[in-house]
Amino acid sequence: MAHSNEPVRIAFCITDLDPGGAERALVQLVTRLDRQSWEPAVFCLAGEGSLAAQLRQADIPVTCFGARGMMSLPRVLWQLARELKRFRAALLQTFLFHGNIVGRVAGWWAGISPIVSGVRVAEKRSRWPLRLDRWTNALVVTNVCVSQAVADFSIAEAGLSPAKTVAIPNGVEVAQFEHAVPARLEDLGIPTGSRLLVAVGRLDPQKGLKTLVEAAAPLLTQHPDVHLLLVGEGPERRMLTAMIQARDLSTQIHLAGWRADVPEILARSTALVLSSYWEGMPNVVLEAMAAGLPVVATRVEGIAELVQDDQTGWTVPIGSASELQTAMSQVLSDPERARQMGQAGQELVRSQFSWDAMMRRYDALYRQLLTTAAPIR
């Protein structure tokens, strides 16, 4: 990295800026970079997400292109390449599948090298998405995976080169969750003093929420004081609403939509439940552990690096409603053990994970690449 009094321009490209795990990690990374060393700008393929305002409040320019479906991607690709060329970035970092594909090509057109891509989930892709990812990955100098498990999966299943794949785990602001004041959720029909299981994330098939509702239904029938709160939005809302109504559990299972008070909701909760079919390193698990909650999670990639069975929580096979039910039952039947697991998880996160640690590792990577990376032609 050349010595200069001017900060180095660095561009970030992401699919959208709705409050998902990748999007929130981007905000934390970009806002923590040393502005005397770096001049960041964010480019979003979709329309204005709620996190765009947060970035602008930190004096980070955000450009959103309003992509709506595949037909709009050629237009967005051309516009992104034009804006990247105008910005004259020394390095481009891309996130999420569409942000990676479009960002890589646009960055190449704009003459940017090095290009760095984020790999956040261990997901087996179908034929054409996998080919697109492999073809455009030839333009990438380094792939950054959110866990070693995702890195290993991506090398084995997606054909990434081990030589250009590294793992940088997500972080969490421990104090924000450790000291949060418990939310009052009576407006959602959750009485003060009731026990609360919570799941946070998109209402999407990836998250396995149908399995979660199936697993929770018998427990909620047995324990009228227990509630399940699903925080998030997505395409499965209608299906989940119908499932809940069919089981006559509308007074115990609540769809809250996206909420800004996730730290306060976690502080009010008894345990976090993650029922996903695939993940990378789920931010919400780090957040729940920072809040001192025990975690019940499926054995997706990245979870083993966070949730230690019978120490910080329980892990169960993917898609097993019966084993998910058993684990949630253990949380409810042994509150002292659950409390001890929550404390152990909090200590683990405090000692090994933080947003500042994540930022420092990205900063070091960017500096190394700007010094050593050969341009891709």
Coordinates of C-alpha atoms in Angstrom, one line a residue, residues 4-368:
S4 CA 0.2 9.0 0.8
N5 CA -1.4 11.8 2.8
E6 CA -4.7 11.1 1.0
P7 CA -7.0 8.2 2.1
V8 CA -7.3 5.3 -0.2
R9 CA -10.7 5.0 -2.0
I10 CA -12.4 1.7 -1.4
A11 CA -15.7 0.6 -2.8
F12 CA -18.2 -1.8 -1.3
C13 CA -20.9 -3.5 -3.4
I14 CA -23.8 -5.4 -1.9
T15 CA -27.1 -6.8 -3.1
D16 CA -29.3 -4.8 -0.8
L17 CA -29.3 -2.8 2.5
D18 CA -32.1 -4.4 4.4
P19 CA -31.1 -5.3 7.9
G20 CA -29.8 -8.9 7.4
G21 CA -26.6 -10.3 8.7
A22 CA -24.4 -9.5 5.7
E23 CA -25.8 -6.0 5.5
R24 CA -25.3 -5.2 9.2
A25 CA -21.7 -6.6 9.0
L26 CA -21.0 -4.3 6.1
V27 CA -22.2 -1.3 8.1
Q28 CA -20.0 -2.3 11.0
L29 CA -17.0 -2.8 8.8
V30 CA -17.4 0.4 6.8
T31 CA -18.2 2.7 9.7
R32 CA -15.2 1.4 11.7
L33 CA -12.5 1.8 9.0
D34 CA -10.0 4.5 9.8
R35 CA -11.1 7.5 7.7
Q36 CA -7.6 8.9 7.6
S37 CA -6.5 5.8 5.8
W38 CA -9.6 4.9 3.8
E39 CA -12.3 6.8 1.9
P40 CA -15.2 4.3 1.6
A41 CA -18.3 4.4 -0.6
V42 CA -21.2 1.8 -0.7
F43 CA -23.0 0.7 -3.9
C44 CA -26.3 -1.2 -3.5
L45 CA -27.9 -3.1 -6.4
A46 CA -31.4 -2.9 -5.0
G47 CA -33.4 0.1 -3.8
E48 CA -33.0 2.1 -0.6
G49 CA -32.8 -0.3 2.4
S50 CA -33.2 0.9 5.9
L51 CA -29.4 0.7 6.5
A52 CA -28.6 3.2 3.8
A53 CA -29.6 6.1 6.2
Q54 CA -27.3 4.7 8.9
L55 CA -24.3 4.8 6.5
R56 CA -25.1 8.3 5.3
Q57 CA -25.3 9.5 8.9
A58 CA -21.7 8.3 9.2
D59 CA -20.9 10.5 6.2
I60 CA -20.4 7.5 3.9
P61 CA -21.8 8.0 0.4
V62 CA -24.4 5.4 -0.7
T63 CA -25.6 4.8 -4.3
C64 CA -28.6 2.5 -4.8
F65 CA -29.6 1.4 -8.3
G66 CA -33.1 0.1 -7.7
A67 CA -32.7 -3.4 -9.2
R68 CA -36.0 -5.3 -9.5
G69 CA -35.5 -8.8 -10.7
M70 CA -33.1 -10.3 -13.2
M71 CA -34.3 -8.2 -16.1
S72 CA -32.9 -5.0 -14.5
L73 CA -29.4 -6.5 -13.8
P74 CA -27.9 -5.5 -17.2
R75 CA -28.9 -1.9 -16.6
V76 CA -27.6 -2.0 -13.0
L77 CA -24.3 -3.6 -14.2
W78 CA -23.7 -0.8 -16.6
Q79 CA -24.6 1.9 -14.1
L80 CA -22.5 0.3 -11.4
A81 CA -19.4 0.1 -13.7
R82 CA -19.9 3.8 -14.6
E83 CA -20.1 4.9 -11.0
L84 CA -17.1 2.7 -9.9
K85 CA -15.0 4.2 -12.7
R86 CA -16.1 7.7 -11.6
F87 CA -15.3 6.9 -8.0
R88 CA -11.8 5.6 -8.9
A89 CA -11.6 3.0 -6.2
A90 CA -8.2 1.3 -5.5
L91 CA -10.0 -1.8 -4.2
L92 CA -13.5 -3.3 -4.5
Q93 CA -15.1 -5.5 -1.8
T94 CA -18.4 -7.3 -2.8
F95 CA -21.0 -9.1 -0.7
L96 CA -23.8 -11.5 -1.3
F97 CA -24.5 -13.6 -4.4
H98 CA -25.8 -10.9 -6.8
G99 CA -23.6 -8.3 -5.3
N100 CA -20.6 -10.6 -5.9
I101 CA -21.5 -11.5 -9.5
V102 CA -22.5 -8.0 -10.7
G103 CA -19.8 -6.3 -8.6
R104 CA -17.0 -8.4 -10.0
V105 CA -17.9 -7.8 -13.6
A106 CA -18.6 -4.1 -13.1
G107 CA -15.3 -3.7 -11.1
W108 CA -13.4 -5.4 -13.9
W109 CA -15.0 -3.1 -16.5
A110 CA -14.1 -0.2 -14.3
G111 CA -10.5 -1.3 -14.2
I112 CA -10.4 -2.0 -10.4
S113 CA -7.9 -4.5 -9.0
P114 CA -7.8 -6.0 -6.5
I115 CA -11.4 -7.3 -6.1
V116 CA -12.3 -9.0 -2.9
S117 CA -15.5 -11.1 -2.5
G118 CA -17.3 -12.1 0.7
V119 CA -18.6 -15.7 1.1
R120 CA -21.2 -15.8 3.9
V121 CA -23.0 -19.2 3.6
A122 CA -22.2 -22.8 2.9
E123 CA -24.9 -23.2 0.2
K124 CA -25.0 -25.8 -2.5
R125 CA -25.9 -23.8 -5.6
S126 CA -27.7 -25.1 -8.7
R127 CA -25.9 -25.5 -12.0
W128 CA -26.1 -22.0 -13.5
P129 CA -25.6 -20.0 -10.3
L130 CA -22.5 -22.1 -9.5
R131 CA -21.1 -21.6 -13.0
L132 CA -21.6 -17.9 -12.8
D133 CA -19.9 -17.8 -9.4
R134 CA -17.0 -19.8 -10.7
W135 CA -16.6 -17.8 -13.9
T136 CA -16.6 -14.4 -12.2
N137 CA -14.5 -15.6 -9.4
A138 CA -11.6 -15.6 -11.8
L139 CA -11.7 -11.8 -11.4
V140 CA -11.3 -12.1 -7.6
V141 CA -8.0 -11.8 -5.8
T142 CA -9.2 -13.0 -2.4
N143 CA -12.4 -14.6 -1.1
V144 CA -13.2 -13.8 2.5
C145 CA -15.3 -16.5 4.3
V146 CA -17.1 -15.8 7.6
S147 CA -15.9 -19.0 9.2
Q148 CA -13.4 -21.8 8.5
A149 CA -16.3 -24.2 8.0
V150 CA -17.6 -22.0 5.1
A151 CA -14.1 -21.7 3.7
D152 CA -13.6 -25.5 3.7
F153 CA -17.1 -26.0 2.1
S154 CA -16.4 -23.4 -0.6
I155 CA -13.1 -25.0 -1.5
A156 CA -14.6 -28.5 -1.6
E157 CA -18.0 -27.7 -3.2
A158 CA -17.6 -24.5 -5.1
G159 CA -14.1 -25.0 -6.3
L160 CA -12.5 -22.0 -4.7
S161 CA -8.8 -21.9 -4.7
P162 CA -7.3 -22.5 -1.2
A163 CA -4.6 -20.0 -2.0
K164 CA -7.0 -17.2 -2.4
T165 CA -9.5 -18.1 0.4
V166 CA -9.3 -16.7 4.0
A167 CA -11.6 -16.8 7.0
I168 CA -12.5 -13.6 8.9
P169 CA -15.3 -14.2 11.4
N170 CA -18.1 -11.7 12.1
G171 CA -18.1 -9.6 15.2
V172 CA -20.6 -8.3 17.7
E173 CA -20.8 -5.2 20.0
V174 CA -20.9 -7.1 23.3
A175 CA -21.8 -4.1 25.5
Q176 CA -24.8 -3.2 23.3
F177 CA -26.4 -6.6 24.1
E178 CA -25.0 -7.3 27.5
H179 CA -26.4 -4.0 29.0
A180 CA -29.7 -3.8 27.0
V181 CA -32.9 -3.1 28.9
P182 CA -35.4 -6.0 28.4
A183 CA -38.1 -5.0 25.9
R184 CA -41.8 -4.8 26.9
L185 CA -43.7 -6.8 24.4
E186 CA -47.2 -6.6 25.7
D187 CA -48.3 -4.9 22.5
L188 CA -47.4 -8.2 20.7
G189 CA -49.5 -10.2 23.2
I190 CA -46.5 -11.4 25.2
P191 CA -47.2 -10.9 28.9
T192 CA -44.5 -9.7 31.3
G193 CA -43.0 -12.7 33.1
S194 CA -43.7 -15.2 30.4
R195 CA -40.9 -17.3 29.0
L196 CA -39.9 -16.4 25.4
L197 CA -38.1 -18.4 22.7
V198 CA -37.0 -16.1 19.9
A199 CA -35.8 -16.5 16.3
V200 CA -34.4 -13.6 14.3
G201 CA -33.9 -13.6 10.5
R202 CA -35.7 -13.5 7.2
L203 CA -38.9 -15.5 6.9
D204 CA -37.3 -17.5 4.1
P205 CA -37.1 -21.3 3.4
Q206 CA -33.3 -21.2 4.3
K207 CA -34.2 -20.4 7.9
G208 CA -36.3 -23.6 8.5
L209 CA -39.1 -21.8 10.2
K210 CA -41.7 -24.3 9.2
T211 CA -39.7 -26.9 11.1
L212 CA -39.4 -24.6 14.1
V213 CA -43.2 -24.0 14.2
E214 CA -43.8 -27.8 14.0
A215 CA -41.3 -28.4 16.8
A216 CA -42.6 -25.6 19.0
A217 CA -46.3 -26.4 18.7
P218 CA -46.4 -29.3 21.2
L219 CA -44.3 -27.4 23.7
L220 CA -46.5 -24.3 23.6
T221 CA -49.6 -26.5 24.1
Q222 CA -48.0 -28.0 27.2
H223 CA -46.7 -24.7 28.5
P224 CA -49.2 -21.8 28.2
D225 CA -46.7 -19.4 29.6
V226 CA -44.2 -20.0 26.8
H227 CA -44.2 -17.8 23.7
L228 CA -42.3 -18.0 20.4
L229 CA -41.4 -14.7 18.7
L230 CA -40.2 -14.6 15.0
V231 CA -38.5 -11.4 14.2
G232 CA -38.1 -10.7 10.5
E233 CA -39.9 -10.4 7.2
G234 CA -39.8 -12.4 4.1
P235 CA -41.7 -14.6 1.5
E236 CA -42.9 -17.2 4.0
R237 CA -44.9 -14.9 6.2
R238 CA -48.3 -16.0 4.7
M239 CA -47.4 -19.7 5.0
L240 CA -46.3 -19.3 8.6
T241 CA -49.4 -17.3 9.5
A242 CA -51.5 -20.1 8.1
M243 CA -49.5 -22.7 10.0
I244 CA -49.9 -20.8 13.3
Q245 CA -53.6 -20.3 12.8
A246 CA -54.2 -24.0 11.8
R247 CA -52.6 -25.0 15.1
D248 CA -54.6 -22.4 17.1
L249 CA -51.4 -20.9 18.4
S250 CA -51.9 -17.2 17.4
T251 CA -51.8 -16.2 21.0
Q252 CA -48.4 -17.8 21.6
I253 CA -46.5 -17.6 18.3
H254 CA -45.9 -14.0 17.1
L255 CA -44.7 -12.6 13.8
A256 CA -43.1 -9.2 14.7
G257 CA -41.6 -8.1 11.4
W258 CA -38.3 -6.3 11.3
R259 CA -37.5 -4.6 14.6
A260 CA -34.9 -2.0 15.6
D261 CA -34.9 -3.2 19.2
V262 CA -33.3 -6.6 18.7
P263 CA -30.8 -6.1 21.7
E264 CA -33.8 -5.4 24.0
I265 CA -35.8 -8.3 22.6
L266 CA -32.9 -10.7 23.2
A267 CA -32.5 -9.3 26.8
R268 CA -36.2 -10.2 27.3
S269 CA -35.8 -13.7 25.9
T270 CA -35.2 -17.1 27.5
A271 CA -33.2 -18.6 24.5
L272 CA -32.5 -18.1 20.9
V273 CA -33.5 -20.8 18.4
L274 CA -31.8 -21.1 15.0
S275 CA -33.5 -23.7 12.7
S276 CA -31.6 -22.9 9.5
Y277 CA -30.8 -25.3 6.7
W278 CA -27.6 -23.5 5.8
E279 CA -25.7 -20.5 7.2
G280 CA -22.1 -19.2 7.4
M281 CA -21.6 -17.6 10.8
P282 CA -25.0 -16.3 11.9
N283 CA -24.7 -12.8 13.4
V284 CA -27.8 -13.3 15.5
V285 CA -26.1 -16.2 17.3
L286 CA -23.2 -14.0 18.2
E287 CA -25.7 -11.3 19.4
A288 CA -27.7 -13.8 21.5
M289 CA -24.5 -15.1 23.1
A290 CA -23.4 -11.5 23.8
A291 CA -26.8 -11.1 25.5
G292 CA -26.1 -14.1 27.7
L293 CA -28.7 -16.4 26.1
P294 CA -28.3 -20.1 25.6
V295 CA -28.6 -21.1 21.9
V296 CA -30.5 -24.0 20.3
A297 CA -29.2 -24.3 16.7
T298 CA -29.1 -26.7 13.8
R299 CA -25.7 -28.1 12.9
V300 CA -25.1 -25.8 10.0
E301 CA -21.6 -24.6 8.9
G302 CA -20.1 -22.1 11.3
I303 CA -22.2 -23.1 14.3
A304 CA -19.6 -25.5 15.7
E305 CA -17.2 -22.6 15.9
L306 CA -19.8 -20.8 18.2
V307 CA -22.2 -23.2 19.9
Q308 CA -20.4 -25.8 21.9
D309 CA -22.8 -28.7 22.8
D310 CA -23.8 -28.8 26.5
Q311 CA -21.5 -25.8 27.2
T312 CA -23.0 -22.8 25.4
G313 CA -26.1 -24.4 24.0
W314 CA -27.6 -27.3 22.1
T315 CA -27.1 -28.3 18.5
V316 CA -29.5 -30.6 16.6
P317 CA -29.6 -32.2 13.1
I318 CA -30.9 -30.0 10.3
G319 CA -34.6 -30.4 9.6
S320 CA -35.4 -32.5 12.7
A321 CA -38.5 -31.1 14.3
S322 CA -38.4 -33.8 17.0
E323 CA -34.8 -33.1 18.1
L324 CA -35.4 -29.4 17.9
Q325 CA -38.4 -29.9 20.2
T326 CA -36.3 -31.9 22.7
A327 CA -33.6 -29.3 22.8
M328 CA -36.1 -26.5 23.4
S329 CA -37.7 -28.6 26.1
Q330 CA -34.4 -28.9 27.9
V331 CA -34.1 -25.1 27.9
L332 CA -37.5 -24.8 29.6
S333 CA -37.1 -27.7 32.0
D334 CA -33.6 -26.7 33.4
P335 CA -33.4 -22.9 33.7
E336 CA -30.3 -22.9 35.8
R337 CA -28.4 -25.0 33.3
A338 CA -29.6 -22.8 30.5
R339 CA -28.4 -19.7 32.5
Q340 CA -25.0 -21.2 33.0
M341 CA -24.7 -22.0 29.3
G342 CA -25.7 -18.4 28.5
Q343 CA -22.9 -17.1 30.7
A344 CA -20.4 -19.4 29.1
G345 CA -21.4 -18.2 25.6
Q346 CA -21.1 -14.6 26.7
E347 CA -17.6 -15.2 27.9
L348 CA -16.7 -16.9 24.6
V349 CA -18.0 -14.0 22.5
R350 CA -16.4 -11.4 24.7
S351 CA -12.9 -13.0 24.5
Q352 CA -12.9 -14.0 20.8
F353 CA -15.3 -11.9 18.7
S354 CA -15.7 -8.2 18.3
W355 CA -16.5 -5.8 15.4
D356 CA -13.2 -4.0 16.0
A357 CA -11.3 -7.3 15.7
M358 CA -13.1 -8.1 12.4
M359 CA -12.3 -4.6 11.1
R360 CA -8.7 -4.9 11.9
R361 CA -8.4 -8.2 10.0
Y362 CA -10.1 -6.7 6.9
D363 CA -7.9 -3.6 7.2
A364 CA -4.7 -5.7 7.3
L365 CA -6.0 -7.8 4.3
Y366 CA -6.7 -4.7 2.2
R367 CA -3.3 -3.2 3.0
Q368 CA -1.6 -6.4 2.1

